[in-house]
Tab-separated table of C-alpha atoms in Angstrom:
chain	number	residue	atom	x	y	z
A	1	MET	CA	191.738	10.636	188.925
A	2	THR	CA	193.962	12.622	186.608
A	3	SER	CA	194.846	16.311	187.116
A	4	PHE	CA	192.371	17.234	184.318
A	5	GLU	CA	189.586	15.170	186.072
A	6	TYR	CA	190.229	16.924	189.286
A	7	GLN	CA	190.046	20.315	187.553
A	8	GLU	CA	186.736	19.368	186.055
A	9	ALA	CA	185.433	18.081	189.446
A	10	LEU	CA	186.486	21.387	191.039
A	11	LYS	CA	184.647	23.315	188.386
A	12	ASN	CA	181.467	21.353	189.016
A	13	ALA	CA	181.898	21.798	192.786
A	14	ALA	CA	182.435	25.531	192.441
A	15	LYS	CA	179.222	25.882	190.460
A	16	SER	CA	177.332	24.024	193.207
A	17	MET	CA	178.962	25.970	196.029
A	18	VAL	CA	178.110	29.340	194.463
A	19	ARG	CA	174.327	28.521	194.768
A	20	VAL	CA	174.653	27.542	198.414
A	21	LYS	CA	174.247	30.273	201.020
A	22	ASN	CA	173.992	28.309	204.148
A	23	PRO	CA	177.437	27.491	205.501
A	24	ARG	CA	176.647	24.185	207.101
A	25	ARG	CA	174.880	22.952	204.035
A	26	LEU	CA	177.848	23.907	201.955
A	27	LEU	CA	180.340	22.011	204.182
A	28	LYS	CA	178.162	18.930	204.081
A	29	MET	CA	178.131	19.172	200.312
A	30	ILE	CA	181.922	19.290	200.270
A	31	VAL	CA	182.158	16.252	202.491
A	32	ARG	CA	179.809	14.336	200.241
A	33	PHE	CA	181.630	15.491	197.202
A	34	ILE	CA	185.056	14.337	198.496
A	35	ASN	CA	183.675	10.978	199.718
A	36	ARG	CA	182.077	10.350	196.271
A	37	GLU	CA	185.094	11.484	194.114
A	38	VAL	CA	187.988	10.099	196.107
A	39	GLY	CA	186.568	7.264	198.180
A	40	LEU	CA	187.829	7.470	201.829
A	41	SER	CA	187.379	5.545	205.092
A	42	HIS	CA	185.856	8.756	206.377
A	43	ALA	CA	185.584	12.424	205.242
A	44	SER	CA	184.844	14.911	207.938
A	45	ILE	CA	184.947	18.734	208.191
A	46	LEU	CA	185.408	21.137	211.091
A	47	MET	CA	183.986	24.632	211.142
A	48	TYR	CA	184.784	27.503	213.539
A	49	ASP	CA	181.775	28.397	215.695
A	50	GLN	CA	182.117	32.060	216.639
A	51	ASP	CA	179.475	31.871	219.421
A	52	LYS	CA	181.242	28.898	221.159
A	53	SER	CA	184.864	29.882	220.230
A	54	GLN	CA	185.297	26.158	219.131
A	55	TYR	CA	185.843	24.112	216.070
A	56	ILE	CA	182.883	21.727	215.706
A	57	PHE	CA	182.278	18.969	213.278
A	58	VAL	CA	179.626	19.869	210.784
A	59	ASP	CA	179.509	16.467	209.008
A	60	SER	CA	181.389	13.162	208.792
A	61	ARG	CA	180.881	10.376	206.273
A	62	GLY	CA	182.280	6.925	205.670
A	63	ARG	CA	182.717	3.671	207.668
A	64	HIS	CA	185.030	5.322	210.222
A	65	ARG	CA	183.040	8.523	210.486
A	66	ILE	CA	183.508	10.671	213.558
A	67	PRO	CA	180.580	11.183	216.093
A	68	ILE	CA	180.229	14.752	215.329
A	69	LYS	CA	178.129	15.764	218.383
A	70	LEU	CA	180.641	14.306	220.735
A	71	VAL	CA	183.952	15.760	219.338
A	72	LYS	CA	184.904	19.462	219.604
A	73	LEU	CA	188.234	21.179	219.234
A	74	ASP	CA	189.015	24.398	220.880
A	75	GLU	CA	191.794	26.843	219.987
A	76	ARG	CA	194.290	25.123	222.320
A	77	ASN	CA	194.003	21.866	220.538
A	78	PRO	CA	197.492	20.931	218.901
A	79	LEU	CA	195.864	20.501	215.404
A	80	ILE	CA	194.167	24.024	215.491
A	81	ARG	CA	197.348	25.604	217.054
A	82	TRP	CA	199.522	24.155	214.190
A	83	PHE	CA	197.277	25.722	211.641
A	84	SER	CA	196.650	28.970	213.276
A	85	GLU	CA	198.957	31.992	212.940
A	86	LYS	CA	199.594	31.852	216.735
A	87	GLY	CA	200.824	28.233	216.569
A	88	ASN	CA	203.126	28.715	213.588
A	89	HIS	CA	206.157	30.260	215.370
A	90	THR	CA	209.915	29.786	214.985
A	91	GLY	CA	210.870	26.144	214.472
A	92	LYS	CA	207.575	25.463	212.689
A	93	ASP	CA	207.963	28.061	209.971
A	94	ARG	CA	209.994	25.621	207.799
A	95	LEU	CA	207.212	22.963	208.130
A	96	SER	CA	204.183	23.061	205.897
A	97	LYS	CA	200.927	24.323	207.191
A	98	ASP	CA	199.135	23.952	203.877
A	99	TYR	CA	198.156	20.465	204.949
A	100	LEU	CA	199.284	17.676	207.280
A	101	THR	CA	199.533	13.970	206.460
A	102	HIS	CA	200.082	11.365	209.089
A	103	GLU	CA	203.122	10.146	207.049
A	104	GLN	CA	204.616	13.675	207.254
A	105	VAL	CA	204.242	13.760	211.028
A	106	ASN	CA	206.005	10.436	211.470
A	107	LEU	CA	208.848	11.477	209.172
A	108	TRP	CA	209.309	14.808	211.145
A	109	LEU	CA	209.748	12.893	214.418
A	110	LYS	CA	212.593	10.936	212.789
A	111	ASN	CA	214.307	13.897	211.148
A	112	PRO	CA	217.311	15.185	213.186
A	113	ALA	CA	217.444	18.415	211.121
A	114	ILE	CA	214.012	19.304	212.341
A	115	MET	CA	214.256	17.977	215.810
A	116	ASN	CA	217.699	19.451	216.663
A	117	ASN	CA	217.125	23.106	216.804
A	118	GLY	CA	216.669	25.738	219.511
A	119	HIS	CA	213.160	24.829	220.003
A	120	ALA	CA	213.461	21.035	219.702
A	121	ASP	CA	211.755	20.034	222.870
A	122	GLU	CA	208.686	22.383	222.289
A	123	LEU	CA	208.570	21.308	218.642
A	124	LYS	CA	208.828	17.638	219.322
A	125	GLU	CA	206.120	17.815	221.988
A	126	HIS	CA	203.797	19.581	219.663
A	127	ILE	CA	204.365	17.179	216.747
A	128	LEU	CA	203.827	14.211	219.242
A	129	GLN	CA	200.526	15.830	220.257
A	130	LEU	CA	199.665	16.219	216.565
A	131	GLN	CA	200.335	12.479	216.008
A	132	ASP	CA	197.976	11.582	218.882
A	133	VAL	CA	195.193	13.861	217.636
A	134	MET	CA	195.471	12.392	214.103
A	135	LEU	CA	195.449	8.796	215.435
A	136	THR	CA	192.384	9.624	217.468
A	137	LEU	CA	190.535	11.108	214.509
A	138	LYS	CA	191.863	8.361	212.159
A	139	ALA	CA	193.072	11.222	210.029
A	140	ALA	CA	195.471	10.449	207.144
A	141	VAL	CA	195.312	14.039	205.933
A	142	CYS	CA	194.229	17.312	207.553
A	143	VAL	CA	193.681	20.339	205.293
A	144	PRO	CA	193.037	23.812	206.682
A	145	GLY	CA	190.636	26.345	205.172
A	146	TYR	CA	191.724	29.981	205.429
A	147	TYR	CA	190.129	33.281	204.605
A	148	LYS	CA	193.079	35.617	204.475
A	149	LYS	CA	194.869	34.485	207.654
A	150	GLU	CA	191.841	33.372	209.566
A	151	LEU	CA	191.356	29.653	210.107
A	152	LEU	CA	187.765	28.968	209.405
A	153	GLY	CA	187.741	25.115	209.062
A	154	VAL	CA	189.715	21.923	208.671
A	155	LEU	CA	189.114	18.887	206.450
A	156	ILE	CA	189.798	15.702	208.384
A	157	LEU	CA	190.314	12.857	205.804
A	158	GLY	CA	190.785	9.155	206.467
A	159	GLU	CA	192.759	6.632	204.353
A	160	LYS	CA	191.905	5.983	200.787
A	161	ILE	CA	189.688	2.845	200.500
A	162	ALA	CA	191.682	1.766	197.474
A	163	GLY	CA	194.866	2.145	199.513
A	164	GLY	CA	198.038	3.971	198.631
A	165	ALA	CA	199.346	7.476	199.330
A	166	PHE	CA	197.560	10.659	198.357
A	167	THR	CA	198.847	12.185	195.149
A	168	PRO	CA	199.830	15.796	194.799
A	169	GLU	CA	196.804	16.399	192.615
A	170	GLU	CA	194.551	15.034	195.327
A	171	LEU	CA	196.204	17.160	198.043
A	172	SER	CA	195.894	20.283	195.805
A	173	PHE	CA	192.271	19.342	195.047
A	174	PHE	CA	191.599	19.247	198.895
A	175	GLN	CA	193.358	22.500	199.565
A	176	THR	CA	191.438	24.246	196.760
A	177	LEU	CA	188.120	22.940	198.092
A	178	ALA	CA	188.991	23.927	201.711
A	179	ASN	CA	190.040	27.495	200.806
A	180	ASP	CA	187.154	28.108	198.380
A	181	ALA	CA	184.799	26.727	200.943
A	182	SER	CA	186.269	29.087	203.560
A	183	MET	CA	185.790	32.076	201.239
A	184	THR	CA	182.157	31.045	200.634
A	185	ILE	CA	181.624	30.548	204.372
A	186	LYS	CA	183.084	33.974	205.183
A	187	ASN	CA	180.908	35.646	202.580
A	188	ALA	CA	177.875	33.788	203.936
A	189	ARG	CA	178.711	35.003	207.431
A	190	TYR	CA	179.084	38.524	206.197
A	191	GLN	CA	175.639	38.300	204.715
A	192	GLU	CA	174.312	36.687	207.961
A	193	ASP	CA	175.882	39.393	210.070
A	194	LEU	CA	174.543	42.058	207.762
A	195	LEU	CA	171.093	40.542	207.832
A	196	ALA	CA	171.231	40.263	211.624
A	197	LYS	CA	172.315	43.961	211.775
A	198	ASN	CA	169.623	45.082	209.391
A	199	LEU	CA	167.006	43.106	211.497
A	200	LEU	CA	168.233	44.678	214.582
A	201	LEU	CA	168.147	48.132	213.039
A	202	GLU	CA	164.664	47.366	211.748
A	203	LYS	CA	163.483	46.212	215.181
A	204	LYS	CA	164.958	49.338	216.768
A	205	ARG	CA	163.354	51.540	214.053
A	206	THR	CA	160.015	49.867	214.718
A	207	ILE	CA	160.360	50.329	218.473
A	208	LEU	CA	161.378	53.960	217.907
A	209	GLN	CA	158.444	54.475	215.531
A	210	GLU	CA	155.998	52.968	218.022
A	211	ARG	CA	157.469	55.121	220.796
A	212	LEU	CA	157.266	58.174	218.658
A	213	ARG	CA	153.608	57.344	217.853
A	214	GLU	CA	152.851	56.975	221.574
A	215	ILE	CA	154.492	60.257	222.228
A	216	GLU	CA	152.610	61.893	219.355
A	217	GLN	CA	149.297	60.420	220.743
A	218	MET	CA	150.083	61.687	224.164
A	219	ARG	CA	151.043	65.135	222.731
A	220	LYS	CA	147.770	65.264	220.758
A	221	LYS	CA	145.779	64.267	223.780
A	222	GLU	CA	147.518	66.913	225.937
A	223	GLN	CA	146.985	69.494	223.138
A	224	GLU	CA	143.319	68.588	222.868
A	225	THR	CA	142.913	68.859	226.660
A	226	TYR	CA	144.611	72.157	226.727
A	227	TYR	CA	142.474	73.357	223.634
A	228	GLN	CA	139.290	72.377	225.510
A	229	ILE	CA	140.508	74.311	228.591
A	230	VAL	CA	141.229	77.342	226.363
A	231	MET	CA	137.742	77.151	224.689
A	232	SER	CA	136.196	76.922	228.243
A	233	LEU	CA	138.115	80.038	229.182
A	234	ALA	CA	136.859	81.885	226.167
A	235	ARG	CA	133.274	80.878	226.875
A	236	GLU	CA	133.812	82.001	230.480
A	237	VAL	CA	134.864	85.449	229.213
A	238	TYR	CA	131.567	85.896	227.377
A	239	ALA	CA	129.418	84.228	229.972
A	240	LYS	CA	130.313	86.874	232.448
A	241	ASP	CA	128.296	89.352	230.362
A	242	PRO	CA	124.842	88.289	229.160
A	243	TYR	CA	125.207	90.976	226.417
A	244	THR	CA	128.036	89.312	224.846
A	245	SER	CA	127.080	85.625	225.370
A	246	GLY	CA	126.714	84.930	221.602
A	247	HIS	CA	129.700	87.040	220.576
A	248	MET	CA	132.113	84.142	219.961
A	249	GLU	CA	129.779	82.274	217.613
A	250	ASP	CA	128.542	85.372	215.755
A	251	VAL	CA	132.026	86.711	215.089
A	252	ALA	CA	133.088	83.352	213.806
A	253	ARG	CA	130.150	83.098	211.444
A	254	LEU	CA	130.655	86.727	210.139
A	255	GLY	CA	134.430	86.196	209.777
A	256	VAL	CA	134.144	83.020	207.671
A	257	MET	CA	131.597	84.708	205.458
A	258	THR	CA	133.931	87.608	204.887
A	259	ALA	CA	136.878	85.337	204.105
A	260	GLU	CA	134.868	83.499	201.560
A	261	LYS	CA	133.900	86.787	199.798
A	262	LEU	CA	137.650	87.765	199.815
A	263	GLY	CA	138.396	84.477	198.020
A	264	PHE	CA	140.389	83.373	201.082
A	265	ASP	CA	141.660	79.768	200.847
A	266	LEU	CA	139.397	77.884	203.333
A	267	THR	CA	140.620	74.318	202.613
A	268	GLY	CA	142.026	72.024	205.425
A	269	LYS	CA	143.914	73.660	208.204
A	270	LYS	CA	143.514	77.174	206.901
A	271	LYS	CA	139.874	77.261	207.737
A	272	ASP	CA	140.495	75.598	211.156
A	273	ILE	CA	143.086	78.266	211.889
A	274	LEU	CA	140.674	81.121	210.892
A	275	VAL	CA	137.766	79.671	212.902
A	276	ALA	CA	139.900	79.087	215.961
A	277	ALA	CA	141.242	82.621	215.779
A	278	LEU	CA	137.716	84.057	215.491
A	279	HIS	CA	136.530	81.951	218.375
A	280	LEU	CA	139.489	82.680	220.687
A	281	HIS	CA	140.380	86.286	219.770
A	282	ASP	CA	139.286	87.601	223.185
A	283	VAL	CA	140.492	84.663	225.320
A	284	GLY	CA	143.188	86.997	226.881
A	285	LYS	CA	140.338	88.851	228.616
A	286	ILE	CA	140.315	86.043	231.200
A	287	GLY	CA	143.314	87.786	232.670
A	288	ILE	CA	141.551	91.211	232.903
A	289	PRO	CA	139.954	92.038	236.309
A	290	ASP	CA	136.195	91.934	236.314
A	291	HIS	CA	136.020	95.573	237.581
A	292	VAL	CA	137.577	96.629	234.366
A	293	LEU	CA	136.092	93.992	231.983
A	294	MET	CA	132.541	94.503	233.187
A	295	LYS	CA	132.637	98.326	233.833
A	296	PRO	CA	129.674	100.003	232.112
A	297	GLU	CA	131.251	103.479	232.125
A	298	ARG	CA	134.105	104.792	230.102
A	299	LEU	CA	137.456	103.272	231.142
A	300	THR	CA	140.115	105.448	232.876
A	301	ASP	CA	143.519	105.672	231.180
A	302	GLU	CA	144.899	103.124	233.625
A	303	GLU	CA	142.003	100.717	233.145
A	304	TRP	CA	142.237	101.116	229.372
A	305	LYS	CA	146.022	100.296	229.582
A	306	ILE	CA	145.024	97.081	231.366
A	307	MET	CA	142.326	96.191	228.846
A	308	LYS	CA	144.752	96.699	225.982
A	309	GLU	CA	146.844	93.832	227.330
A	310	HIS	CA	144.282	91.156	226.369
A	311	PRO	CA	145.622	90.473	222.836
A	312	SER	CA	149.111	89.631	224.050
A	313	ARG	CA	147.760	87.705	227.038
A	314	GLY	CA	145.582	85.738	224.642
A	315	ALA	CA	148.618	84.894	222.429
A	316	MET	CA	150.534	83.727	225.470
A	317	ILE	CA	147.682	81.318	226.409
A	318	LEU	CA	147.635	79.894	222.964
A	319	GLU	CA	151.345	79.587	222.257
A	320	PRO	CA	151.728	76.266	224.102
A	321	LEU	CA	149.488	74.683	221.592
A	322	THR	CA	151.858	73.442	218.835
A	323	ASP	CA	149.308	73.594	216.087
A	324	PHE	CA	148.124	77.063	217.245
A	325	LYS	CA	151.259	79.086	216.575
A	326	ARG	CA	149.566	80.969	213.698
A	327	VAL	CA	146.401	81.343	215.689
A	328	ALA	CA	148.381	82.900	218.587
A	329	HIS	CA	149.988	85.387	216.072
A	330	ILE	CA	146.534	86.235	214.736
A	331	VAL	CA	145.024	86.863	218.143
A	332	ARG	CA	147.971	89.025	219.207
A	333	HIS	CA	147.319	91.374	216.275
A	334	HIS	CA	143.595	91.568	216.006
A	335	HIS	CA	143.590	95.135	217.571
A	336	GLU	CA	146.218	96.526	215.194
A	337	ARG	CA	145.112	99.333	212.978
A	338	PHE	CA	145.664	99.583	209.252
A	339	ASP	CA	147.248	102.970	209.734
A	340	GLY	CA	149.752	101.534	212.230
A	341	LYS	CA	148.173	103.235	215.357
A	342	GLY	CA	146.843	100.045	216.922
A	343	TYR	CA	148.264	97.678	219.637
A	344	PRO	CA	150.213	95.887	220.906
A	345	ASP	CA	152.978	96.200	218.251
A	346	GLY	CA	151.850	98.955	216.050
A	347	LEU	CA	151.834	96.846	212.826
A	348	LYS	CA	150.571	98.630	209.649
A	349	GLY	CA	148.842	97.563	206.424
A	350	GLU	CA	149.632	94.100	205.102
A	351	GLU	CA	152.151	93.640	208.120
A	352	ILE	CA	148.968	92.608	210.004
A	353	PRO	CA	147.898	89.062	209.323
A	354	ILE	CA	144.853	88.912	206.971
A	355	GLU	CA	142.929	86.888	209.535
A	356	ALA	CA	143.493	89.601	212.128
A	357	ARG	CA	142.284	92.244	209.738
A	358	ILE	CA	139.121	90.270	209.139
A	359	ILE	CA	138.611	89.857	212.994
A	360	ALA	CA	139.012	93.688	213.415
A	361	VAL	CA	136.137	94.385	211.093
A	362	VAL	CA	133.617	91.809	212.126
A	363	ASP	CA	134.533	92.334	215.878
A	364	ALA	CA	133.805	96.124	215.391
A	365	PHE	CA	130.615	95.393	213.557
A	366	HIS	CA	129.273	93.094	216.168
A	367	ALA	CA	130.206	95.622	218.894
A	368	ILE	CA	128.301	98.423	217.127
A	369	VAL	CA	125.125	96.400	216.486
A	370	SER	CA	125.021	94.522	219.897
A	371	THR	CA	123.049	95.961	222.823
A	372	ARG	CA	125.037	96.666	225.924
A	373	CYS	CA	123.886	97.599	229.420
A	374	TYR	CA	124.758	101.211	228.734
A	375	ARG	CA	123.289	101.565	225.212
A	376	ARG	CA	121.140	99.829	222.718
A	377	GLY	CA	122.641	98.235	219.634
A	378	ARG	CA	122.630	100.343	216.524
A	379	SER	CA	121.310	99.397	213.068
A	380	VAL	CA	123.225	97.427	210.505
A	381	LEU	CA	123.269	100.366	208.064
A	382	ILE	CA	124.774	102.744	210.762
A	383	ALA	CA	127.410	99.960	211.411
A	384	PHE	CA	128.147	99.799	207.704
A	385	ASP	CA	128.591	103.551	207.621
A	386	GLU	CA	130.999	103.494	210.621
A	387	LEU	CA	133.085	100.733	208.995
A	388	ARG	CA	133.313	102.681	205.758
A	389	ALA	CA	134.251	105.896	207.590
A	390	ASN	CA	137.237	104.076	209.191
A	391	ALA	CA	138.257	102.076	206.107
A	392	GLY	CA	141.879	102.746	205.266
A	393	THR	CA	142.647	104.026	208.737
A	394	GLN	CA	141.420	101.621	211.394
A	395	PHE	CA	140.345	98.996	209.012
A	396	ASP	CA	141.571	97.346	205.753
A	397	ALA	CA	139.228	98.920	203.104
A	398	GLU	CA	139.182	95.670	201.043
A	399	VAL	CA	138.126	93.680	204.058
A	400	VAL	CA	135.346	96.194	204.849
A	401	ASN	CA	134.040	96.085	201.373
A	402	ALA	CA	134.130	92.219	201.406
A	403	PHE	CA	132.287	92.155	204.663
A	404	ILE	CA	129.586	94.433	203.668
A	405	ALA	CA	129.087	92.703	200.262
A	406	ALA	CA	128.974	89.301	201.969
A	407	TYR	CA	126.433	90.551	204.515
A	408	GLN	CA	124.219	92.156	202.008
A	409	SER	CA	124.113	89.053	199.827
A	410	SER	CA	123.213	86.763	202.821
A	411	SER	CA	119.859	85.959	204.117
A	412	MET	CA	120.414	87.978	207.359
A	413	ASP	CA	118.211	90.956	208.398
A	414	GLN	CA	119.557	94.041	206.577
A	415	THR	CA	118.338	96.589	209.088
A	416	GLU	CA	118.524	95.105	212.689
A	417	TYR	CA	121.217	92.546	213.461
A	418	LYS	CA	119.882	89.386	215.109
A	419	SER	CA	122.405	87.214	216.885
A	420	HIS	CA	122.761	83.710	215.703
A	421	HIS	CA	122.824	82.876	219.431
A	422	ASP	CA	119.459	84.585	220.068
A	423	ALA	CA	117.902	82.888	217.160
A	424	HIS	CA	118.486	79.503	218.892
């Protein structure tokens, strides 16, 4: 083949190599290509195996082909040491490492200028070992493939079937193929490494997501269990007093009705938060002693001080519920007054959460109309009058008006309040 023909062959080879992503398949393609274009007793190729730290034969073709599964070269092999950076020390620097021919090796052994230097014995021994390796592999030419300074593979080529020495064009052709192949192999390995890392990251991400889902499920289960306990505590508070057994449900019903009249956003979680706060506003009373909570007479100053702790106690009970932070905040402030004279924090006006202002009105209404052991419940109209009388001071006037309007437009008895609980 002429120089031009080799250039054309290289162009065709390069086009084919670009499309191949698998390193082994690429090397086999190169072996077939050389065997077809040049015609050798055998064409073989070594590739460095990172996992085994060995150079293994990927393919071998021709009548003298090498049994690829039986032959492996490690980094101490004379051929590998010659081409590697570690092997190319003083005394060898003047000798080519671009390729090796069997003819070159024989000439070196006969050349006094090469053999007679400070490293003659070591150099001679290495060249003799090279000669043995090349004879064993039936190698006429060995061509290394580098990526930067890393030896990735070696072409092992037998004699030309047509006979004769290899031309400079042929040796250059082999070098170009070997180095182009090494670059392609390195790029393919980068891609493989990147893919492996991405797969590992994806696997870790999947494991992490699954673990997070498990943790979230456990958290929700714990939260649900805790919520059920809190609801049981709230029911227990009202169950102690037969006069207030329906208070929780009634206050919740009246509170939602008022919120709707105010145009309050009752979509999704906002309604859940309001209803939960209406149900649980008195849960803190579970920590109030029965002799205070159930006392029919007027409370003493000391007993009233204890009773006034129930909003903050209720908030403390609810705070461990992650989704109930807002509910806890509402419960803490449902006994604040619009004029700032309430408890526990003395909040004023719109500093008080709107839900807490709604609870304050409907809770007071329910207390007025409900019968207690020490008095009968008063009429709905009297309750309305009391709410109006305290609007702007104890209560938010807008909430009072909305509550009364909602109640009057409902189907409930307009004179005597009948508990939803009693109706069932």
